[in-house]
Short mmCIF file of C-alpha atoms in Angstrom, two decimals:
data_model
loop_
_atom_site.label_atom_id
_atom_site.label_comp_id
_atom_site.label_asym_id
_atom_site.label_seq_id
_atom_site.Cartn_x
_atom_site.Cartn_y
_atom_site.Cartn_z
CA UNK Y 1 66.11 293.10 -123.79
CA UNK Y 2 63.42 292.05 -121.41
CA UNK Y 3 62.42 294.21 -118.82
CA UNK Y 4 60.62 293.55 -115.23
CA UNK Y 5 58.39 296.50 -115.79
CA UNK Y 6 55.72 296.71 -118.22
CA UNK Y 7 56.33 298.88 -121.32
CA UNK Y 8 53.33 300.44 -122.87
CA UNK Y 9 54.15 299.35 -126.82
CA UNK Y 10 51.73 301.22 -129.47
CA UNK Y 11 50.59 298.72 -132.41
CA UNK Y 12 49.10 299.68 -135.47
CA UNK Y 13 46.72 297.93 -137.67
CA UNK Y 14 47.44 298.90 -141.75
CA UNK Y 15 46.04 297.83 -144.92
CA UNK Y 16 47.46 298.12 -148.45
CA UNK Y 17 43.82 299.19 -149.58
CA UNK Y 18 40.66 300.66 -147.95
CA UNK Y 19 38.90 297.90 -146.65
CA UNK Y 20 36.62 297.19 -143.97
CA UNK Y 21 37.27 295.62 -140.86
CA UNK Y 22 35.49 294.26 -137.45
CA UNK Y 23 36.08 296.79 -134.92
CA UNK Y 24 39.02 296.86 -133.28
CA UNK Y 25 39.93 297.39 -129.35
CA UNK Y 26 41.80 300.92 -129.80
CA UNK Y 27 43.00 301.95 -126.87
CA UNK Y 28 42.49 299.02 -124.55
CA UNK Y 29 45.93 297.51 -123.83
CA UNK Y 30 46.42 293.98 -124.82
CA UNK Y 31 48.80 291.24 -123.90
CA UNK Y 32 51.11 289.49 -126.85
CA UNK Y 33 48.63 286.47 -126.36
CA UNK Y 34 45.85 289.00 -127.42
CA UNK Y 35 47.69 290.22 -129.94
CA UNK Y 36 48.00 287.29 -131.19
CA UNK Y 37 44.76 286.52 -131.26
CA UNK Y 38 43.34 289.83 -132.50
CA UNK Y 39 45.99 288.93 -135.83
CA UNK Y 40 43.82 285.75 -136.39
CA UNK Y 41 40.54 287.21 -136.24
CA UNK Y 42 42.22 290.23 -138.52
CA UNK Y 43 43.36 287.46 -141.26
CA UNK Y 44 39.92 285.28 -141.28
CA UNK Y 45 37.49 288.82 -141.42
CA UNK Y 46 38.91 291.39 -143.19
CA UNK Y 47 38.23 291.79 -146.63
CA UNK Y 48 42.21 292.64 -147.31
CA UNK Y 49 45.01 290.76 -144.89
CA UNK Y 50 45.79 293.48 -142.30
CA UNK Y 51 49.35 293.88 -141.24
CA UNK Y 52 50.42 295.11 -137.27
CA UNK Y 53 52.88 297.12 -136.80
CA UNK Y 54 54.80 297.61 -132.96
CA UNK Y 55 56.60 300.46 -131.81
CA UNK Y 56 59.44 299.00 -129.21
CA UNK Y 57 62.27 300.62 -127.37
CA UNK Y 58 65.27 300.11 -129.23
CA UNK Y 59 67.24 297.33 -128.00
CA UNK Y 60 70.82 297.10 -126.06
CA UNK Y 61 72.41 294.96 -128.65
CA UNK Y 62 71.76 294.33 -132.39
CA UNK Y 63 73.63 292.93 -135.09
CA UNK Y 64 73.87 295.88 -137.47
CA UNK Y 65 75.40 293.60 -140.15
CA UNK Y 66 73.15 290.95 -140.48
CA UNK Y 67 70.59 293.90 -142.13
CA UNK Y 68 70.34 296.06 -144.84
CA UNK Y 69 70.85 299.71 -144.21
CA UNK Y 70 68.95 302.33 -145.97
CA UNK Y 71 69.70 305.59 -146.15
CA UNK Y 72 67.09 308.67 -144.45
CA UNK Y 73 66.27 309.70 -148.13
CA UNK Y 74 64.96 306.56 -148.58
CA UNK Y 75 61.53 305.87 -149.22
CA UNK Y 76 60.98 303.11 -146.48
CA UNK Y 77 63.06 305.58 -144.05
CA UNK Y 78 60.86 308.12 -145.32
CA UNK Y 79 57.24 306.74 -145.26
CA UNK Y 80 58.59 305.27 -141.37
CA UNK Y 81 58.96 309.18 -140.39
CA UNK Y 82 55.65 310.03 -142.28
CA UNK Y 83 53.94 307.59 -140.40
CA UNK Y 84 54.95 307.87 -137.31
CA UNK Y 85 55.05 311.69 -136.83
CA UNK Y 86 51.60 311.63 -137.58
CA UNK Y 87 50.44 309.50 -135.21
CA UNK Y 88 52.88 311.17 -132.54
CA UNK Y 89 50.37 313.84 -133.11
CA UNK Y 90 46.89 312.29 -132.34
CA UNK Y 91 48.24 309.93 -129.40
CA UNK Y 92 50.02 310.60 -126.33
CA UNK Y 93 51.47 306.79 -126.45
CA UNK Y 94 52.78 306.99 -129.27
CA UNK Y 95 54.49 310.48 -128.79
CA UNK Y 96 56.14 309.08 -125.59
CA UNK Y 97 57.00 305.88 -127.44
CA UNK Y 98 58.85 307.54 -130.08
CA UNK Y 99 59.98 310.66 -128.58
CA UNK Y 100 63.82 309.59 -128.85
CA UNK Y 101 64.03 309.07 -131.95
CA UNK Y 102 64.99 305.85 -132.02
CA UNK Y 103 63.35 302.43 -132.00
CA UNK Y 104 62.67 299.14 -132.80
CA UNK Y 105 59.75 298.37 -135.57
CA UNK Y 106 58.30 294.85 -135.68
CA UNK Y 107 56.40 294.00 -138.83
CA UNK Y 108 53.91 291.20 -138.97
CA UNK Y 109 52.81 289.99 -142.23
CA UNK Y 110 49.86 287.68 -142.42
CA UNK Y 111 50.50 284.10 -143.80
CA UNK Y 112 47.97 285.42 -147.12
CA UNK Y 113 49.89 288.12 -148.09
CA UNK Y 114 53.55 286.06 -147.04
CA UNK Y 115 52.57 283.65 -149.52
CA UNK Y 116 53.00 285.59 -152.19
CA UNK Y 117 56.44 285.29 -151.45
CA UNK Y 118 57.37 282.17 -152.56
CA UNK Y 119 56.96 279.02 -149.95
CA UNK Y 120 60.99 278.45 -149.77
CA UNK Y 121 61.55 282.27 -149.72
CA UNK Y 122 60.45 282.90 -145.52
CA UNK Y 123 62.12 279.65 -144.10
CA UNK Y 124 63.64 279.57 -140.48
CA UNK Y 125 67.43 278.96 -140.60
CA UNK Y 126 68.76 277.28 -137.88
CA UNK Y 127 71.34 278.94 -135.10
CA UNK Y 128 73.89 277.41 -132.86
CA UNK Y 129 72.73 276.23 -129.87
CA UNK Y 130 68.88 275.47 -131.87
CA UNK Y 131 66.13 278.02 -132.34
CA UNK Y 132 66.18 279.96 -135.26
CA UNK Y 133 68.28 283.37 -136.14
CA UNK Y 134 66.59 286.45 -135.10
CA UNK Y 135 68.89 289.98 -134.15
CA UNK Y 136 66.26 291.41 -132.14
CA UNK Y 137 64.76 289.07 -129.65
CA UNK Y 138 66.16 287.44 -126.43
CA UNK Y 139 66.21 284.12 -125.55
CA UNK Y 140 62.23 283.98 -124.62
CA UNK Y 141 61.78 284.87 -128.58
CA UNK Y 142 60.04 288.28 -127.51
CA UNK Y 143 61.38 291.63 -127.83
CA UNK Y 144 59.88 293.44 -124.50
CA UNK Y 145 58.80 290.01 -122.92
CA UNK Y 146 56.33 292.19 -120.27
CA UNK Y 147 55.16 294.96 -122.96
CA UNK Y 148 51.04 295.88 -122.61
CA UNK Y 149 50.25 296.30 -126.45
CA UNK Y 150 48.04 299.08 -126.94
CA UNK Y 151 46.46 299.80 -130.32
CA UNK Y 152 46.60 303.03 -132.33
CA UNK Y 153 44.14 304.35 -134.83
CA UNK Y 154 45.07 305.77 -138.21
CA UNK Y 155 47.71 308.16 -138.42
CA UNK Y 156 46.42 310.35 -140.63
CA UNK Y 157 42.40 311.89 -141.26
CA UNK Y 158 42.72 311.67 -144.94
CA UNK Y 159 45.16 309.75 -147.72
CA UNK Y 160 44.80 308.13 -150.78
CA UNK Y 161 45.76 303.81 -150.80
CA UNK Y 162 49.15 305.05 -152.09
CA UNK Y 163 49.75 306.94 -149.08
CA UNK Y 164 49.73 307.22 -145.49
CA UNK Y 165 46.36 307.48 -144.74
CA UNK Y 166 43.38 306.76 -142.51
CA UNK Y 167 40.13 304.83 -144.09
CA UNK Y 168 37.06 304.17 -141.94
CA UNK Y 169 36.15 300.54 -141.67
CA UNK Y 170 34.02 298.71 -139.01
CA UNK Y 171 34.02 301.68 -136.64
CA UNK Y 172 37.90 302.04 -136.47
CA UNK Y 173 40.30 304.19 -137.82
CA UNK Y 174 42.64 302.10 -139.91
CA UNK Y 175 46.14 303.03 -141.47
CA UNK Y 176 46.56 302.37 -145.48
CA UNK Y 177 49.93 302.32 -145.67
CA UNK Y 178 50.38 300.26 -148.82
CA UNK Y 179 53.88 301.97 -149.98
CA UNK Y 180 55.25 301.91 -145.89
CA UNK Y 181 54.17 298.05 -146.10
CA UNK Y 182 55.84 297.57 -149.83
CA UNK Y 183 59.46 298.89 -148.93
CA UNK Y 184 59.26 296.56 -145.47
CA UNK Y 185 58.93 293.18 -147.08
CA UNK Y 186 60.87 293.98 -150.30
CA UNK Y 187 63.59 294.60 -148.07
CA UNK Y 188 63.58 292.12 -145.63
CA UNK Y 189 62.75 289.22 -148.07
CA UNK Y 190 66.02 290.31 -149.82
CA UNK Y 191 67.52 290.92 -146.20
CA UNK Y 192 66.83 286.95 -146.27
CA UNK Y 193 68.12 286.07 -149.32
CA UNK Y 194 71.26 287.76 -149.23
CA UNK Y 195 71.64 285.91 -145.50
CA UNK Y 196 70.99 282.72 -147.24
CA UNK Y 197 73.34 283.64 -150.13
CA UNK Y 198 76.17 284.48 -147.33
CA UNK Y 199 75.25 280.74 -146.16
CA UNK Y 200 76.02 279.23 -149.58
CA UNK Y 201 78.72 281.35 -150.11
CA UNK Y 202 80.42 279.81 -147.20
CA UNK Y 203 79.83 276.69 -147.67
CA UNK Y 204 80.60 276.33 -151.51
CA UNK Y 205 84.03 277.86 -150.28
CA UNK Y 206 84.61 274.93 -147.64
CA UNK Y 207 83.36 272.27 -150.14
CA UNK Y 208 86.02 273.58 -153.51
CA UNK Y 209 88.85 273.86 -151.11
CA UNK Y 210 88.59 270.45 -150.37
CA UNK Y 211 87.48 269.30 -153.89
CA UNK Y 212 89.95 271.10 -156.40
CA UNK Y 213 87.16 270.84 -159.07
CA UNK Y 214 87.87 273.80 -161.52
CA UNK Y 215 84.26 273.77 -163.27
CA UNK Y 216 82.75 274.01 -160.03
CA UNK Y 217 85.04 276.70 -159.50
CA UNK Y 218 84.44 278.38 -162.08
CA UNK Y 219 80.60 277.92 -161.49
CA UNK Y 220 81.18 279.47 -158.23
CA UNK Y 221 83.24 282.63 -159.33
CA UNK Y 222 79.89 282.99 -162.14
CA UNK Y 223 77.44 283.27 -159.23
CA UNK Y 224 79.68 285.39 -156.73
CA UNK Y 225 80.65 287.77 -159.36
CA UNK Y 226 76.53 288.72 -159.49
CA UNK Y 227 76.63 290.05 -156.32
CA UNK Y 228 78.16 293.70 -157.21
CA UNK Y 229 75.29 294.41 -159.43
CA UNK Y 230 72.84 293.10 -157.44
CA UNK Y 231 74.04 295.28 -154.43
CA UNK Y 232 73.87 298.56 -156.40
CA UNK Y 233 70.56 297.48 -157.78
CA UNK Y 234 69.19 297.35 -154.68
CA UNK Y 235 71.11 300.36 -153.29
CA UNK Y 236 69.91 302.57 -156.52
CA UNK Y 237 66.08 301.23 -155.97
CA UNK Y 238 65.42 300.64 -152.63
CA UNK Y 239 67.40 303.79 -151.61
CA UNK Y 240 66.58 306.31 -154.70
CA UNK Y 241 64.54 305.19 -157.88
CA UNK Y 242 64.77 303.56 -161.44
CA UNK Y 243 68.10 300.87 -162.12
CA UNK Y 244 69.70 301.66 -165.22
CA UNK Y 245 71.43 299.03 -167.38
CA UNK Y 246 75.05 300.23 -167.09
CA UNK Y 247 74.48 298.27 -163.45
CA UNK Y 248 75.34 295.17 -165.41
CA UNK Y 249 72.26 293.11 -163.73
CA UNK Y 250 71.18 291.65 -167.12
CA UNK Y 251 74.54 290.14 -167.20
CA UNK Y 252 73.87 289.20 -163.63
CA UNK Y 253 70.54 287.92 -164.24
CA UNK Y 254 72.00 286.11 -167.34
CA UNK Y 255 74.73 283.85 -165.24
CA UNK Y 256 72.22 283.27 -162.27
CA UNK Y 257 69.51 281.85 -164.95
CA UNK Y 258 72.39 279.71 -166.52
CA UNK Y 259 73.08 278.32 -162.90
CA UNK Y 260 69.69 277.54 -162.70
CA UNK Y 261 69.07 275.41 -165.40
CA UNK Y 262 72.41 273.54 -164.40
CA UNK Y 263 70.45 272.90 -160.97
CA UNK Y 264 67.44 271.95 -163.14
CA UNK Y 265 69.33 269.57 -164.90
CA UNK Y 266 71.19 268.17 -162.25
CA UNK Y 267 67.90 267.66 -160.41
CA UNK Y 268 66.23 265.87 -163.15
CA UNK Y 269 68.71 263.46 -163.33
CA UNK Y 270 69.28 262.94 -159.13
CA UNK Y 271 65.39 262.21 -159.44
CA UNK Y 272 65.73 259.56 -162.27
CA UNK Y 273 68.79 257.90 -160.79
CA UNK Y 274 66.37 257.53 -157.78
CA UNK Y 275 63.29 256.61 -159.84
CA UNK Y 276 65.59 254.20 -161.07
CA UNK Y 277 66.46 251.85 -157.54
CA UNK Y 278 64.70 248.51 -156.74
CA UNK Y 279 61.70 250.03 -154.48
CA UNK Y 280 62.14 248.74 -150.59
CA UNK Y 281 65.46 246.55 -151.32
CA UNK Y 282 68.68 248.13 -149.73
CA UNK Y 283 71.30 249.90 -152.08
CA UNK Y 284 75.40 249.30 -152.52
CA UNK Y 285 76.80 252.41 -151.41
CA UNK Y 286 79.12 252.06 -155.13
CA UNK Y 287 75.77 252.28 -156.78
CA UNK Y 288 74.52 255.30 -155.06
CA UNK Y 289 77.84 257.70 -155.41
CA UNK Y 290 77.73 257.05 -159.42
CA UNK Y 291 74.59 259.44 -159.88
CA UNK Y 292 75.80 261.33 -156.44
CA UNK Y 293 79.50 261.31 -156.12
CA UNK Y 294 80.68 261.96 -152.74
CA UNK Y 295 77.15 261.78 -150.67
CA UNK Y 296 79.19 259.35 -148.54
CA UNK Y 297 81.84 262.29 -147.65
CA UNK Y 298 82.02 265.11 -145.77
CA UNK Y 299 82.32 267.00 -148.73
CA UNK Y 300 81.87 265.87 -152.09
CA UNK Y 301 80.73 266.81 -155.59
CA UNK Y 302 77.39 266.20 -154.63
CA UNK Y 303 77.29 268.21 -152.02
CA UNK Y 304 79.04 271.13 -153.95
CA UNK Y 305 76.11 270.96 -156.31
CA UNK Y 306 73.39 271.33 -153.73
CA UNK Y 307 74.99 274.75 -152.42
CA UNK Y 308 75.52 275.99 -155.76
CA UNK Y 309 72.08 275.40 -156.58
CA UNK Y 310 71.44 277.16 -152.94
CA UNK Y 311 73.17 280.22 -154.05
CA UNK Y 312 71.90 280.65 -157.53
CA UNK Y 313 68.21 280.52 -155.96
CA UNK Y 314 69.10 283.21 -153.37
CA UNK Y 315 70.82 285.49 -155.85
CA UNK Y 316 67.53 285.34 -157.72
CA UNK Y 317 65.13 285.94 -155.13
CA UNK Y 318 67.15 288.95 -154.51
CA UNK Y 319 66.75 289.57 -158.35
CA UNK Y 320 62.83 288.86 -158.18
CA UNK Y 321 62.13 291.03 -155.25
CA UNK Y 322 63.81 294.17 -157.12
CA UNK Y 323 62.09 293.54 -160.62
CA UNK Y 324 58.36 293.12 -158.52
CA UNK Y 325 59.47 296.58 -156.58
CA UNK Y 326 60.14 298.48 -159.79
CA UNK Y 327 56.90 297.04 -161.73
CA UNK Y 328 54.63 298.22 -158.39
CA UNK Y 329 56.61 300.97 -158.25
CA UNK Y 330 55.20 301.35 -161.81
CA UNK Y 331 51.83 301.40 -160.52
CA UNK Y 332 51.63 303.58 -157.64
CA UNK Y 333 47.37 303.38 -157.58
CA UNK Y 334 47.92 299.47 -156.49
CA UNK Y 335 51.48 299.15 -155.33
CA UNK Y 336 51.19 295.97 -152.84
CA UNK Y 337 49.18 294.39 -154.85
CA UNK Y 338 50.73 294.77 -158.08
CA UNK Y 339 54.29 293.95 -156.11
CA UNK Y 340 52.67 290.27 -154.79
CA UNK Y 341 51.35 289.25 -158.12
CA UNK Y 342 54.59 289.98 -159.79
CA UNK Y 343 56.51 288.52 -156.93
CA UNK Y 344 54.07 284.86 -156.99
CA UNK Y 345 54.37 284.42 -160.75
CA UNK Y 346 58.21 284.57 -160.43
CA UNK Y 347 58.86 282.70 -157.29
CA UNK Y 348 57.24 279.68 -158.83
CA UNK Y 349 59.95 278.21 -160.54
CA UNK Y 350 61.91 278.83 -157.40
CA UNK Y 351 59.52 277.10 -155.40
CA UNK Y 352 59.41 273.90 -157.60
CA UNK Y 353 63.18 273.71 -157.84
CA UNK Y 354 63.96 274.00 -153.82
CA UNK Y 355 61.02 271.22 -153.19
CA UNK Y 356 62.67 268.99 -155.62
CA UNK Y 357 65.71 269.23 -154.16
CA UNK Y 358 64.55 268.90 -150.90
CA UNK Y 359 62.45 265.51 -151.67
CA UNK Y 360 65.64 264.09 -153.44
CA UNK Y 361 67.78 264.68 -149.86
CA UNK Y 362 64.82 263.12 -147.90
CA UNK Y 363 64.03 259.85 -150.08
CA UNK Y 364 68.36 259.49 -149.94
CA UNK Y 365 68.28 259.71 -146.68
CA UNK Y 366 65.64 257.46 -145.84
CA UNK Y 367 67.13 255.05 -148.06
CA UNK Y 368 68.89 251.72 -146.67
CA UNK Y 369 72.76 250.68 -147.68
CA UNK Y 370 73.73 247.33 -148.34
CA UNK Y 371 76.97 244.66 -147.85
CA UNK Y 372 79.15 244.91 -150.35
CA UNK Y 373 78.83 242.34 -152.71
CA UNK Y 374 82.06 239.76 -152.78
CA UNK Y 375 83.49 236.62 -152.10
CA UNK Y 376 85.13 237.57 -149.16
CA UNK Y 377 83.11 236.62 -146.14
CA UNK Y 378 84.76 239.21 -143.56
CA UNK Y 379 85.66 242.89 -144.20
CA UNK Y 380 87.83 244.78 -142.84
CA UNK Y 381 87.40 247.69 -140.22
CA UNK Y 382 87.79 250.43 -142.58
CA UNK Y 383 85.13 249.06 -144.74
CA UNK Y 384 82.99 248.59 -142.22
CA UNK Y 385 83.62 252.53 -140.61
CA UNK Y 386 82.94 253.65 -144.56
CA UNK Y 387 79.46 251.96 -144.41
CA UNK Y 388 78.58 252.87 -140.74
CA UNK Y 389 79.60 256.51 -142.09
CA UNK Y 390 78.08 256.73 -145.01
CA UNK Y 391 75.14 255.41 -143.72
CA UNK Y 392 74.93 258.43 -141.05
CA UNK Y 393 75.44 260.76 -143.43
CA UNK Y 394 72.73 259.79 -145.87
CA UNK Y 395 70.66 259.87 -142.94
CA UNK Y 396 71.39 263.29 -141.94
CA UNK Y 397 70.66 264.69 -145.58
CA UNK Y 398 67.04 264.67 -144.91
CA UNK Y 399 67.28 266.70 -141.10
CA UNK Y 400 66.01 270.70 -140.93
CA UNK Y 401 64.74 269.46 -144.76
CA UNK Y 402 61.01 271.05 -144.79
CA UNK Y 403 58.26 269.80 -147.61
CA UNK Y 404 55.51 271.83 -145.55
CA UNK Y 405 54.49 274.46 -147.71
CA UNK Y 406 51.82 276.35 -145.58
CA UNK Y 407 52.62 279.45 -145.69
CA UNK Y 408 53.02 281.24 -142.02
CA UNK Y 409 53.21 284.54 -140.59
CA UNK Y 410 56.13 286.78 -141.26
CA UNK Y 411 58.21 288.96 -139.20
CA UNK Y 412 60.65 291.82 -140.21
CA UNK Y 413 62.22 293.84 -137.88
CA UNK Y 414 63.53 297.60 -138.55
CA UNK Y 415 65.82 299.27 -136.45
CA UNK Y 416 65.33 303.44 -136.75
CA UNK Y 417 67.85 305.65 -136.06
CA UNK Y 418 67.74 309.11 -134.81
CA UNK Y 419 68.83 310.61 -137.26
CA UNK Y 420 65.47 308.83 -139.36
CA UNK Y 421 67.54 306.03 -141.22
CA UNK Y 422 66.61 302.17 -140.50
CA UNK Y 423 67.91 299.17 -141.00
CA UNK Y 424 66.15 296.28 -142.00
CA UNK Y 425 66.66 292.46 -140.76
CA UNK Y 426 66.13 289.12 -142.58
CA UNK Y 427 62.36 288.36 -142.88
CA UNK Y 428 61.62 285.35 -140.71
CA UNK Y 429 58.67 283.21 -139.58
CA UNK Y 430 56.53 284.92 -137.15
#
């Protein structure tokens, strides 16, 4: 997907609100390390975080799958057209860049406006071979890795914040594009969390085949039969309008919420158990699997528990994202904003749940086993390869864990067709 020549790529500058900015370099091409750059200076002056917006040549090979498709009624597909037909018409570079019809549309969100999002929502998952998954970049993590970035001014004379529009600020022309912006990150955050729900899925499947536990079965058929109503939710709003309750999402929304406060529970007690060890004095691996039975296995009850509280958060981000689309939706005047402050107050408990988990796996892993106690002065090899084991295991609870909750950049790529429907890919750190 890298190219030897350089490929002029047009980048656009919007806001979810008239605001004013410091003047911008329009029409002086820029490298990605400018770019860059120019994004910083964007998020510490400008009254309102600015997102960017690149136009690139669509690439060779994509994933289809790993995104979520949206029809060309749609009104991300739509607003995409909208915009970009109207700057077509005010800039040469953009006309040539778009002339085909197709194309690749990178997104970047600034860390303010991503952290509405939730702080374990946009989290890097990691691919084979390390790195992080991303469809649409090659292995030097760019799209065009010699593209000249040139910026664009707004793509339209006149609009309303609602609209595509163009609002004068700091002596350049600046795109409010607050429902264009709204439709990108409600789709790629749940782009994300169905990815991370396909993760859990998998897993949880592994983990009961090996277990035979029927409650945990039975949890797990719960959580994976909320996944056909939250598809056609998501389908009906982010491809048409309003959700209707023969969907059977408050059922949906009912089961995930019960799996949550199991995960609550079970996380209360993980922490007590822990609260609950001599402080600095090594444990017996007997007295560690009685509050987490089968951390010393591949698999394990344990283990089972932490993916099924994986998927019930991911079904319910999913769940979030389409209740804070339909109440900014509500409120087409302020849509971004409205959607973020619906979006924060919900991911909250979200957020506290995922950190607690993820500071139980990292104070068991750092944690120290002990001898067995007994009279026997030797042991045998197998109990020794049980300890060695267990002991790398614990260990490796706490790797890829994160407790860093600055919130970063975020990236979401669409892919347009030419026929004018997109898909969208898994939000990811910029």
């Amino acid at each position: 997907m890298s190219d030897d020549r350089k490929t002029t790529v047009p980048v656009w500058t919007l806001a979810t609100a008239a605001v004013r900015t410091p003047g911008l370099p329009a029409g002086e091409a820029m490298t990605a390390e400018r770019l860059g750059e120019l994004r910083g200076v964007l998020a510490v002056l400008a009254d309102e975080p600015i997102v960017t917006l690149e136009a690139h040549p669509p690439p060779e090979r994509v994933d289809r799958s790993r995104g979520i498709a949206l029809d060309v009624a749609s009104p991300l597909a739509q607003h995409l057209s909208e915009f970009v037909s109207q700057s077509a018409r005010s800039s040469l570079t953009v006309a040539r860049a778009t002339a085909s019809g197709e194309g690749l549309y990178r997104m970047v969100v600034p860390a303010k406006v991503a952290a509405g999002f939730g702080q374990g929502c946009i989290r890097s998952m990691a691919a084979q071979g390390g790195g992080v998954h991303s469809a649409l970049v090659d292995s030097t993590g760019r799209i065009a890795a010699h593209a000249r970035f040139l910026p664009v001014g707004g793509a339209a004379a006149a609009g309303t914040v609602g609209g595509v529009g163009a609002a004068a600020a700091g002596g350049a022309a600046l795109a409010v594009a607050a429902p264009l912006v709204l439709m990108a990150v409600a789709v790629g955050v749940s782009a994300h969390a169905d990815q991370k729900r396909q993760r859990a899925i998998e897993h949880i499947t592994e983990l009961l085949e090996q277990l035979h536990e029927g409650k945990l079965d039975d949890e797990h058929s719960e959580l994976d039969g909320c996944r056909d109503a939250i598809d056609k939710a998501t389908a009906i709003l982010l491809d048409q309008g309003s959700i209707g309750f023969s969907l059977g999402l408050d059922s949906a929304v009912h089961a995930i919420n019960t799996a949550l406060g199991r995960a609550d529970r079970r996380l209360a007690r993980w922490q007590s158990a822990l609260d609950g060890l001599p402080e600095g004095e090594a444990v017996e691996l007997a007295t560690l699997t009685k509050s987490f039975p089968g951390v010393d296995d591949h698999g394990g009850t344990f283990r089972a528990h932490l993916e099924l509280a994986s998927l019930a958060v991911a079904l319910k981000r999913r769940v979030v994202v389409l209740q804070a689309v339909e109440h900014a939706q509500g409120n087409p005047d302020n849509p971004f904003e409205s959607f973020t402050r619906a979006l924060k107050r919900d991911q909250q408990r979200l957020d506290e749940l995922e950190s607690g988990i993820a500071g139980v796996l990292v104070r068991l892993s750092g944690l120290e086993l002990a001898r067995p106690n007994g009279f026997r002065p030797v042991f045998t090899t197998a109990e020794v390869d049980r300890l060695m084991n267990a002991a790398h295991r614990l260990h490796k609870l706490g790797a890829g864990v994160s407790l860093d909750s600055r919130a970063r950049d975020v990236t979401i790529d669409i892919a347009r067709h030419k026929d004018g429907s997109v898909v969208v890919f898994p939000a990811v750190p910029a």
